[in-house]
Short mmCIF file of C-alpha atoms in Angstrom, two decimals:
data_model
loop_
_atom_site.label_atom_id
_atom_site.label_comp_id
_atom_site.label_asym_id
_atom_site.label_seq_id
_atom_site.Cartn_x
_atom_site.Cartn_y
_atom_site.Cartn_z
CA MET H 1034 0.52 102.40 37.82
CA ALA H 1035 -2.49 104.75 38.57
CA GLN H 1036 -0.69 107.81 38.73
CA GLU H 1037 1.55 108.00 36.04
CA LYS H 1038 0.07 109.35 32.59
CA PHE H 1039 1.26 108.86 29.32
CA ASP H 1040 1.29 110.02 25.76
CA ALA H 1041 -0.57 107.07 24.51
CA ILE H 1042 -2.14 103.67 25.45
CA VAL H 1043 -2.19 100.94 22.68
CA VAL H 1044 -5.13 98.38 23.51
CA GLY H 1045 -4.51 94.99 21.79
CA ALA H 1046 -0.63 93.80 20.56
CA GLY H 1047 -1.88 92.45 16.91
CA PRO H 1048 -0.80 93.67 14.01
CA ALA H 1049 -2.40 97.15 14.33
CA GLY H 1050 -1.69 97.63 17.95
CA SER H 1051 2.21 96.98 17.58
CA ALA H 1052 2.15 99.07 14.53
CA ALA H 1053 0.78 101.90 16.38
CA ALA H 1054 3.24 101.47 19.13
CA TYR H 1055 6.21 101.21 17.18
CA THR H 1056 5.60 104.43 15.09
CA MET H 1057 4.85 106.32 18.31
CA ALA H 1058 7.75 105.14 20.45
CA LYS H 1059 10.04 105.43 17.58
CA ALA H 1060 8.85 109.03 17.71
CA GLY H 1061 9.94 109.76 21.47
CA LEU H 1062 6.19 109.36 22.69
CA SER H 1063 5.71 107.62 26.12
CA VAL H 1064 3.65 104.37 24.94
CA VAL H 1065 1.79 101.82 27.04
CA LEU H 1066 1.08 98.45 24.76
CA LEU H 1067 -1.41 96.57 26.67
CA GLU H 1068 -2.35 93.00 25.59
CA ARG H 1069 -5.07 90.72 27.22
CA GLY H 1070 -2.66 87.32 26.13
CA GLU H 1071 0.14 85.79 28.11
CA PHE H 1072 2.30 87.44 25.24
CA PRO H 1073 1.33 88.70 21.83
CA GLY H 1074 -0.17 86.29 19.62
CA ALA H 1075 -1.09 83.93 22.40
CA LYS H 1076 -4.60 84.49 21.57
CA ASN H 1077 -4.14 84.63 17.97
CA LEU H 1078 -3.57 81.02 16.07
CA PHE H 1079 -4.11 82.59 12.54
CA GLY H 1080 -2.16 81.22 10.19
CA GLY H 1081 -2.21 83.39 7.06
CA VAL H 1082 -0.81 86.08 4.85
CA LEU H 1083 1.44 89.10 5.66
CA TYR H 1084 2.13 91.87 3.05
CA ARG H 1085 5.69 92.93 2.52
CA LYS H 1086 4.88 96.99 1.32
CA GLN H 1087 2.95 98.06 4.74
CA LEU H 1088 5.48 95.64 7.02
CA GLU H 1089 8.34 97.65 5.08
CA ASP H 1090 6.80 100.96 5.42
CA ILE H 1091 6.41 100.56 9.07
CA LEU H 1092 10.01 98.74 9.70
CA PRO H 1093 12.47 99.84 6.70
CA ASP H 1094 15.41 98.36 8.15
CA LYS H 1095 14.10 95.39 10.29
CA TRP H 1096 11.10 93.95 8.04
CA LYS H 1097 13.56 91.17 6.66
CA LYS H 1098 13.90 89.71 10.15
CA ALA H 1099 10.31 89.00 10.36
CA PRO H 1100 9.64 85.25 11.36
CA VAL H 1101 7.88 84.57 8.25
CA GLU H 1102 7.34 81.03 6.97
CA ARG H 1103 7.19 81.19 3.08
CA ARG H 1104 7.29 83.69 0.30
CA ILE H 1105 4.19 83.07 -2.01
CA VAL H 1106 5.33 82.84 -5.57
CA GLU H 1107 1.96 81.45 -6.76
CA GLN H 1108 -1.40 82.14 -5.93
CA ARG H 1109 -4.52 79.85 -6.92
CA ILE H 1110 -8.40 79.92 -7.20
CA TRP H 1111 -10.47 76.76 -7.03
CA LEU H 1112 -14.07 76.72 -7.96
CA MET H 1113 -15.32 73.56 -6.53
CA GLY H 1114 -17.47 70.89 -7.82
CA GLU H 1115 -18.51 67.53 -5.83
CA GLU H 1116 -15.19 65.74 -7.01
CA SER H 1117 -13.68 68.39 -9.15
CA ALA H 1118 -12.43 72.05 -9.63
CA VAL H 1119 -12.06 74.50 -12.00
CA THR H 1120 -8.64 76.54 -11.36
CA LEU H 1121 -7.29 79.85 -12.22
CA SER H 1122 -3.50 80.48 -10.92
CA HIS H 1123 -0.67 82.77 -11.23
CA ARG H 1124 3.03 81.87 -10.61
CA ASN H 1125 5.80 84.32 -10.94
CA GLU H 1126 9.43 84.50 -10.15
CA ALA H 1127 9.19 88.04 -9.79
CA PHE H 1128 7.56 87.36 -6.25
CA LYS H 1129 10.81 86.00 -4.96
CA GLU H 1130 12.94 89.51 -4.83
CA PRO H 1131 11.35 91.38 -3.53
CA ALA H 1132 8.80 89.38 -1.89
CA ASN H 1133 4.97 90.28 -2.43
CA CYS H 1134 3.92 88.31 0.35
CA TRP H 1135 4.55 85.46 2.99
CA THR H 1136 2.29 83.10 4.89
CA ALA H 1137 3.20 83.51 8.51
CA LEU H 1138 1.80 82.06 11.88
CA ARG H 1139 0.48 84.78 14.23
CA VAL H 1140 1.81 83.18 17.32
CA LYS H 1141 5.63 83.85 16.29
CA PHE H 1142 4.82 87.09 13.97
CA ASP H 1143 2.87 88.91 16.75
CA GLN H 1144 5.61 88.60 19.54
CA TRP H 1145 8.37 89.51 17.23
CA PHE H 1146 6.33 92.63 15.93
CA ALA H 1147 5.24 93.59 19.52
CA ASP H 1148 8.77 93.06 20.48
CA GLN H 1149 10.03 95.77 18.17
CA ALA H 1150 7.73 98.60 19.65
CA VAL H 1151 9.06 97.52 23.29
CA GLU H 1152 12.83 97.93 21.61
CA ALA H 1153 11.43 101.41 20.24
CA GLY H 1154 10.56 102.32 24.33
CA ALA H 1155 6.82 100.83 24.12
CA LEU H 1156 6.22 99.69 27.99
CA PRO H 1157 4.66 96.10 27.66
CA ILE H 1158 1.73 95.11 29.93
CA TYR H 1159 0.61 91.87 29.09
CA SER H 1160 -1.76 89.15 30.69
CA THR H 1161 -4.02 92.15 31.38
CA VAL H 1162 -7.44 93.02 30.04
CA ALA H 1163 -8.78 96.37 29.25
CA THR H 1164 -12.34 96.18 30.58
CA GLU H 1165 -13.49 99.92 29.89
CA LEU H 1166 -12.49 103.25 28.69
CA ILE H 1167 -11.92 105.96 31.57
CA THR H 1168 -13.63 109.39 30.42
CA GLU H 1169 -13.99 112.81 31.18
CA GLY H 1170 -17.20 114.13 29.65
CA ASP H 1171 -16.95 113.60 26.24
CA ARG H 1172 -13.26 112.81 26.15
CA VAL H 1173 -11.12 109.44 26.62
CA ILE H 1174 -8.46 110.30 29.25
CA GLY H 1175 -7.50 106.47 29.80
CA VAL H 1176 -7.81 102.44 30.34
CA ARG H 1177 -9.34 100.85 33.10
CA THR H 1178 -8.13 97.03 33.61
CA ASP H 1179 -8.56 94.17 35.49
CA ARG H 1180 -5.41 94.67 37.68
CA GLU H 1181 -5.94 96.05 41.20
CA ALA H 1182 -5.17 99.72 41.12
CA GLY H 1183 -4.85 99.21 37.61
CA ASP H 1184 -6.27 102.15 35.86
CA LEU H 1185 -3.89 103.77 32.96
CA TYR H 1186 -4.15 107.43 32.01
CA ALA H 1187 -2.71 108.96 29.00
CA ASP H 1188 -3.44 111.74 26.16
CA ALA H 1189 -4.67 109.27 23.86
CA VAL H 1190 -6.01 105.67 23.61
CA ILE H 1191 -5.63 103.54 20.20
CA ILE H 1192 -8.06 100.80 20.33
CA ALA H 1193 -6.73 97.69 18.36
CA ASP H 1194 -8.65 94.61 20.70
CA GLY H 1195 -10.01 93.09 17.84
CA VAL H 1196 -13.01 92.11 16.13
CA ASN H 1197 -15.23 91.92 19.31
CA SER H 1198 -14.01 95.07 20.26
CA LEU H 1199 -15.15 95.78 24.12
CA LEU H 1200 -13.60 99.35 24.25
CA GLY H 1201 -15.34 99.95 20.62
CA LYS H 1202 -18.54 98.94 22.30
CA SER H 1203 -18.14 100.86 25.78
CA LEU H 1204 -17.89 104.06 23.14
CA GLY H 1205 -21.09 103.22 21.33
CA ILE H 1206 -19.39 103.15 18.08
CA HIS H 1207 -19.13 99.40 17.77
CA ARG H 1208 -22.72 97.83 17.71
CA GLU H 1209 -23.28 94.28 17.98
CA TRP H 1210 -22.74 92.34 14.68
CA LYS H 1211 -25.64 91.39 12.66
CA PRO H 1212 -25.26 87.62 11.88
CA ASP H 1213 -25.02 88.98 8.20
CA GLU H 1214 -22.15 90.94 8.68
CA VAL H 1215 -19.67 88.47 10.10
CA SER H 1216 -18.13 85.09 8.98
CA LEU H 1217 -16.96 82.51 11.21
CA ALA H 1218 -13.78 80.81 10.29
CA VAL H 1219 -12.57 77.70 11.43
CA LYS H 1220 -8.95 76.70 10.69
CA GLU H 1221 -6.52 73.60 11.49
CA VAL H 1222 -3.22 73.74 11.34
CA ILE H 1223 -1.48 70.26 9.77
CA ALA H 1224 1.93 69.08 10.28
CA LEU H 1225 3.77 67.53 7.13
CA PRO H 1226 7.27 66.89 6.34
CA ARG H 1227 8.56 70.14 4.40
CA GLU H 1228 9.98 67.67 1.60
CA LYS H 1229 6.51 66.77 1.19
CA ILE H 1230 4.79 69.70 1.13
CA GLU H 1231 7.39 71.05 -1.59
CA ASP H 1232 6.90 68.07 -3.57
CA ARG H 1233 3.08 68.26 -3.49
CA PHE H 1234 2.87 71.86 -4.08
CA ASN H 1235 5.81 72.05 -6.73
CA LEU H 1236 7.88 74.17 -4.72
CA GLU H 1237 11.42 74.89 -3.91
CA LYS H 1238 13.52 76.03 -0.77
CA ASP H 1239 11.26 78.73 0.89
CA GLU H 1240 8.95 78.92 -1.86
CA GLY H 1241 4.80 78.86 -1.13
CA VAL H 1242 1.49 78.80 -2.27
CA THR H 1243 -1.96 80.14 -1.39
CA ILE H 1244 -5.02 78.41 -2.43
CA GLU H 1245 -8.29 79.94 -1.99
CA PHE H 1246 -11.63 77.91 -2.77
CA MET H 1247 -15.44 78.56 -2.62
CA GLY H 1248 -18.26 76.15 -3.96
CA LYS H 1249 -19.36 73.11 -2.85
CA THR H 1250 -17.46 73.03 -0.01
CA SER H 1251 -19.58 75.48 1.97
CA LEU H 1252 -22.40 73.32 1.40
CA GLY H 1253 -24.52 75.87 -0.15
CA MET H 1254 -23.89 78.83 2.53
CA ALA H 1255 -21.67 81.81 1.67
CA GLY H 1256 -18.11 81.00 2.29
CA LEU H 1257 -14.63 81.04 1.29
CA GLY H 1258 -11.87 78.42 1.85
CA PHE H 1259 -7.92 78.62 2.08
CA LEU H 1260 -4.93 76.30 2.16
CA TYR H 1261 -1.80 77.92 2.69
CA THR H 1262 1.70 76.53 2.82
CA ASN H 1263 3.95 77.11 5.95
CA LYS H 1264 7.79 75.62 6.72
CA ASP H 1265 6.53 72.40 7.70
CA THR H 1266 2.81 72.94 8.17
CA LEU H 1267 -0.29 73.63 6.14
CA SER H 1268 -3.17 76.13 7.46
CA LEU H 1269 -6.48 75.23 6.36
CA GLY H 1270 -9.61 76.53 7.08
CA ILE H 1271 -13.03 77.87 6.01
CA GLY H 1272 -15.08 80.82 6.90
CA VAL H 1273 -18.72 80.67 6.38
CA MET H 1274 -21.49 83.60 7.04
CA VAL H 1275 -23.10 83.31 10.57
CA ASN H 1276 -26.55 84.06 9.26
CA HIS H 1277 -26.06 81.06 7.14
CA LEU H 1278 -24.68 78.87 9.75
CA LYS H 1279 -27.55 79.60 12.06
CA LYS H 1280 -30.08 78.68 9.44
CA LYS H 1281 -28.66 75.47 8.18
CA LYS H 1282 -27.70 74.60 12.04
CA ILE H 1283 -24.36 73.29 10.92
CA LYS H 1284 -21.49 73.47 13.41
CA PRO H 1285 -18.35 74.87 11.77
CA TYR H 1286 -16.31 72.01 12.04
CA GLU H 1287 -18.63 69.81 10.07
CA ILE H 1288 -17.94 71.80 7.33
CA LEU H 1289 -14.18 71.88 8.03
CA ASP H 1290 -14.49 68.12 7.82
CA GLN H 1291 -16.29 68.00 4.78
CA VAL H 1292 -13.48 70.33 3.20
CA LYS H 1293 -10.77 67.77 4.30
CA LYS H 1294 -12.85 64.97 2.05
CA HIS H 1295 -12.85 66.91 -1.06
CA PRO H 1296 -10.54 64.86 -3.68
CA MET H 1297 -8.65 68.12 -4.64
CA ILE H 1298 -7.62 68.75 -0.77
CA ARG H 1299 -7.40 65.38 0.52
CA ARG H 1300 -4.39 64.63 -1.81
CA LEU H 1301 -2.59 67.78 -0.42
CA ILE H 1302 -3.11 67.02 3.43
CA GLU H 1303 -3.18 63.20 3.35
CA GLY H 1304 -0.63 61.76 6.31
CA GLY H 1305 -0.72 64.81 8.03
CA GLU H 1306 -0.91 65.51 11.77
CA VAL H 1307 -3.37 68.33 13.14
CA LYS H 1308 -1.47 70.51 15.54
CA GLU H 1309 -4.13 72.95 16.30
CA TYR H 1310 -7.51 73.90 15.91
CA SER H 1311 -9.17 77.67 16.01
CA GLY H 1312 -11.77 79.47 15.21
CA HIS H 1313 -12.41 83.46 14.64
CA LEU H 1314 -14.79 85.69 13.54
CA ILE H 1315 -14.38 87.86 10.41
CA PRO H 1316 -15.82 91.40 9.71
CA GLU H 1317 -17.71 91.09 6.61
CA GLY H 1318 -19.81 94.16 6.20
CA GLY H 1319 -17.39 96.02 4.17
CA TRP H 1320 -17.15 100.15 3.93
CA ASN H 1321 -20.74 100.11 4.99
CA SER H 1322 -19.82 99.00 8.54
CA VAL H 1323 -16.69 101.24 9.19
CA PRO H 1324 -17.46 103.10 12.60
CA GLN H 1325 -16.42 106.31 13.55
CA LEU H 1326 -12.82 106.25 13.64
CA SER H 1327 -11.55 108.85 16.12
CA GLY H 1328 -12.83 111.03 18.62
CA ASN H 1329 -11.88 113.03 21.69
CA GLY H 1330 -8.65 111.31 23.15
CA TRP H 1331 -9.19 108.09 21.10
CA CYS H 1332 -8.56 106.37 17.05
CA ILE H 1333 -9.98 103.00 16.33
CA THR H 1334 -7.83 100.70 13.98
CA GLY H 1335 -7.49 97.03 12.28
CA ASP H 1336 -10.33 94.33 12.97
CA ALA H 1337 -11.89 96.67 15.70
CA ALA H 1338 -12.38 99.33 13.16
CA GLN H 1339 -14.03 96.25 10.43
CA LEU H 1340 -11.08 97.34 8.35
CA VAL H 1341 -11.29 93.93 6.46
CA ASN H 1342 -11.27 93.62 2.76
CA PHE H 1343 -13.11 90.22 2.55
CA VAL H 1344 -13.19 89.94 -1.26
CA HIS H 1345 -9.70 90.01 -1.40
CA ARG H 1346 -9.18 88.15 2.06
CA GLU H 1347 -6.76 91.19 3.23
CA GLY H 1348 -7.03 91.89 6.83
CA SER H 1349 -3.12 92.12 8.45
CA ASN H 1350 -2.06 94.98 5.72
CA LEU H 1351 -5.43 97.09 6.55
CA ALA H 1352 -4.49 96.41 10.16
CA MET H 1353 -0.49 97.61 9.88
CA THR H 1354 -1.48 100.44 7.92
CA SER H 1355 -4.26 101.78 10.23
CA GLY H 1356 -2.20 101.49 13.21
CA LYS H 1357 0.45 103.47 11.64
CA TYR H 1358 -2.06 106.31 10.46
CA ALA H 1359 -3.47 106.39 14.21
CA ALA H 1360 -0.06 106.54 15.58
CA GLU H 1361 0.94 109.68 13.08
CA ALA H 1362 -2.23 111.15 14.12
CA VAL H 1363 -1.61 111.05 17.75
CA ILE H 1364 2.36 112.40 17.02
CA GLU H 1365 0.69 115.21 15.41
CA ALA H 1366 -1.69 115.88 18.42
CA LYS H 1367 1.29 115.62 20.79
CA LYS H 1368 2.97 118.72 18.67
CA ARG H 1369 0.12 120.60 18.66
CA GLY H 1370 -0.82 119.81 22.62
CA ASP H 1371 -4.40 119.15 21.19
CA PHE H 1372 -5.76 115.68 21.43
CA SER H 1373 -9.40 116.48 20.35
CA ARG H 1374 -11.28 114.94 17.83
CA GLU H 1375 -10.04 118.30 15.48
CA THR H 1376 -6.65 117.12 15.37
CA LEU H 1377 -7.00 113.45 15.74
CA SER H 1378 -9.21 113.47 12.40
CA LEU H 1379 -6.22 113.46 10.70
CA TYR H 1380 -6.09 109.50 11.10
CA ASP H 1381 -9.66 109.37 9.54
CA GLU H 1382 -8.11 111.94 6.48
CA LYS H 1383 -5.16 109.36 6.00
CA ILE H 1384 -7.39 106.42 5.78
CA HIS H 1385 -9.64 108.35 3.47
CA GLN H 1386 -7.03 108.85 1.17
CA SER H 1387 -5.51 105.65 1.09
CA PHE H 1388 -6.21 102.25 -0.32
CA ILE H 1389 -8.14 101.07 2.37
CA ARG H 1390 -10.87 103.21 1.94
CA LYS H 1391 -10.76 103.27 -1.87
CA ASP H 1392 -10.64 99.16 -2.09
CA LEU H 1393 -13.15 99.08 0.63
CA VAL H 1394 -15.51 101.24 -1.08
CA LYS H 1395 -14.96 100.05 -4.84
CA TYR H 1396 -16.63 96.78 -3.00
CA LYS H 1397 -19.13 98.10 -0.66
CA GLY H 1398 -22.07 96.80 -2.84
CA MET H 1399 -20.61 93.08 -2.06
CA HIS H 1400 -22.20 92.73 1.18
CA GLU H 1401 -25.58 93.44 -0.28
CA PHE H 1402 -25.25 91.53 -3.11
CA LEU H 1403 -24.17 88.25 -1.13
CA LYS H 1404 -27.19 89.38 1.40
CA GLU H 1405 -29.76 89.25 -1.51
CA GLU H 1406 -28.73 86.63 -3.72
CA ASP H 1407 -29.76 82.81 -2.87
CA PRO H 1408 -26.35 81.39 -1.19
CA ASP H 1409 -27.08 78.07 -2.70
CA LEU H 1410 -27.08 79.34 -6.43
CA LEU H 1411 -23.83 81.40 -5.73
CA PHE H 1412 -21.94 78.73 -3.98
CA ASN H 1413 -23.42 75.39 -4.75
CA ARG H 1414 -25.55 75.58 -8.24
CA LEU H 1415 -23.20 77.66 -10.19
CA PRO H 1416 -19.95 76.30 -8.93
CA GLN H 1417 -21.19 72.69 -9.87
CA ALA H 1418 -22.48 73.98 -13.14
CA ALA H 1419 -19.12 75.34 -14.22
CA ASN H 1420 -17.32 72.42 -13.37
CA GLN H 1421 -19.76 70.28 -15.56
CA ALA H 1422 -19.37 72.92 -18.46
CA PHE H 1423 -15.46 72.37 -18.38
CA TYR H 1424 -16.07 68.54 -18.05
CA GLU H 1425 -17.88 68.78 -21.16
CA LEU H 1426 -15.17 71.22 -22.50
CA PHE H 1427 -12.34 68.76 -22.26
CA LEU H 1428 -14.11 65.63 -22.75
CA VAL H 1429 -13.26 64.12 -26.24
CA ASP H 1430 -16.17 61.66 -27.09
CA GLY H 1431 -17.08 62.49 -30.45
CA VAL H 1432 -19.61 65.20 -29.96
CA PRO H 1433 -19.16 68.21 -32.39
CA LYS H 1434 -17.56 71.15 -30.39
CA GLY H 1435 -20.25 73.74 -31.44
CA GLU H 1436 -22.68 71.46 -29.77
CA LYS H 1437 -20.46 70.90 -26.49
CA GLN H 1438 -20.35 75.04 -26.32
CA LYS H 1439 -24.26 75.17 -26.60
CA LYS H 1440 -24.20 72.57 -23.79
CA MET H 1441 -21.63 74.37 -21.67
CA PHE H 1442 -24.07 77.47 -21.82
CA GLN H 1443 -27.07 75.33 -20.85
CA TYR H 1444 -25.38 74.04 -17.70
CA LEU H 1445 -25.07 77.85 -16.59
CA LYS H 1446 -28.51 78.73 -17.52
CA GLU H 1447 -30.12 76.08 -16.23
CA ALA H 1448 -28.59 76.94 -12.53
CA ALA H 1449 -29.15 80.48 -12.87
CA GLY H 1450 -32.91 80.19 -13.90
CA GLY H 1451 -32.48 80.94 -17.73
CA THR H 1452 -30.76 83.66 -19.75
CA TRP H 1453 -32.29 86.41 -18.08
CA GLY H 1454 -31.26 85.22 -14.66
CA LEU H 1455 -27.99 84.47 -15.61
CA ALA H 1456 -27.47 87.65 -17.43
CA LYS H 1457 -29.24 89.67 -14.28
CA LEU H 1458 -26.95 88.33 -12.04
CA GLY H 1459 -23.70 89.10 -13.88
CA ILE H 1460 -25.11 92.45 -14.09
CA LYS H 1461 -25.59 92.87 -10.17
CA GLY H 1462 -22.30 90.97 -9.48
CA TRP H 1463 -20.47 93.75 -11.84
CA ARG H 1464 -22.08 96.51 -10.12
CA ALA H 1465 -21.62 95.11 -6.60
CA MET H 1466 -17.53 94.68 -7.62
CA ASN H 1467 -17.32 98.24 -8.82
CA GLY H 1468 -18.65 100.61 -5.77
#
C-alpha cells in the first residue's frame, strides 16, 4: 500500500466523501475511499433528510434506487408553548413526483452511496483511521493511517472526515470549536408500526412528514428539535448550543426527555420502542466559520468545512454538492498535471458561485444574532407569549375582538420588554436573516 500512488484519496465515506469518490472514479481517476468505520454509515446514526436535486445531479441514472424511507409531502414548523404549539405547515401533492426530499437513515444510505463509488472504480479501505496528512513542504502528498505500513500517497487528498476533522486540524485550517459555534444534537430512533405512523401523521403508502420545532422544548436555550417519519420508525431529536448546555449544566438527554413529555410530541410517539440513541455535533457558525477550502494537494468538504445551513437545517445537500465540486477540481488538476492551489481553487470558485455560498452568506448574521440575544427571550418567553396570544384569539368568551387583539399584542410586548424592545428585536432579526 505504501508504494502505490493514486490520483486521489478521499477521507470519509459520508455524503461528501462518496460524492467525491464516485465523481472522480467515474472520470477514470484512481481513487481510494478511506473510512474509519467498519462500513460506511457505521459511525453515522443520523436519521434525517436527503434532497433529490443534489443526488440526481451526481447519480442521474441511479438516484431512484437509493435506500430512502419516505418521500416528504408535508413540512411542519411548530412554535412550542408549555402545553401548546403555534403551527405552520405546507402539504403539496406536487412533492410526490418528482420527490423534493426524503427521510433516510444514514446507516443504510451511506453504504449504498459508497457502493456506487466502488462500482465506478474507487478502492474501498474501511476500518482504517487517517491519523495525519503526509506533506512535502507546503504540499499534501498523502495520508498516514493507523495500519502497519499504511501510508497512502496521492496527487490530491479530499478531506471529508466530518465535523471534528482531524485532518483539517493537522492543516491548521480547522481550529477548535468555540462552544457558541456548535450545537450538540441528541436523537432517538423510535420503532412504531407502519400503520400507526401513517394514521397519526395522515399519510398514505410512502408519504412522509417532517416536523421542526422550537420554543419551550429547549428549556430556555437556543435549540431546534425535529421529528421525522421513516417507514416503521420515527427520528426524534433536538440540538442545543454547547455554550448554553455548559452554562445551564444540563445534560442533552435530559432535554430530549422533556421533549418526549410535551403533549404535541407525546401523542405521536406513544407506544413506540426506542431502538437507537445517538449524539452528533453540528456546525452552527455559518459562513463566517468556513475555513480555507483548498490548498496545494488538498480540498476540504462537507461538515469538515462547516458547510451547514443551520437556519434551514440543511447539510446533506451541501455535503454532496461540495464533494462533487471538489472532485471536479481534482479532475481538472489531473488534466493540467497541476495539483497546486492555483488549480484546485477551482473548487473554491464553484462553491462561491453556487447556492452554498449564497445561502450561507444570506444568513451569516444569524450566528451573532443568536449569540447576542437572550436565549430565554427567543426560545422561552416569546414562544410562550405567541401561544398565549393565539389562545386568546381563538377563545370565544364574550370579549370583543378589538380587546382581544390588543391583549395579543400586549403578550408579545411584555415578553420583549416593551414596544421598542419588540421592534428592535424584529429589525435585528430581519437584518440577520438577510446578510
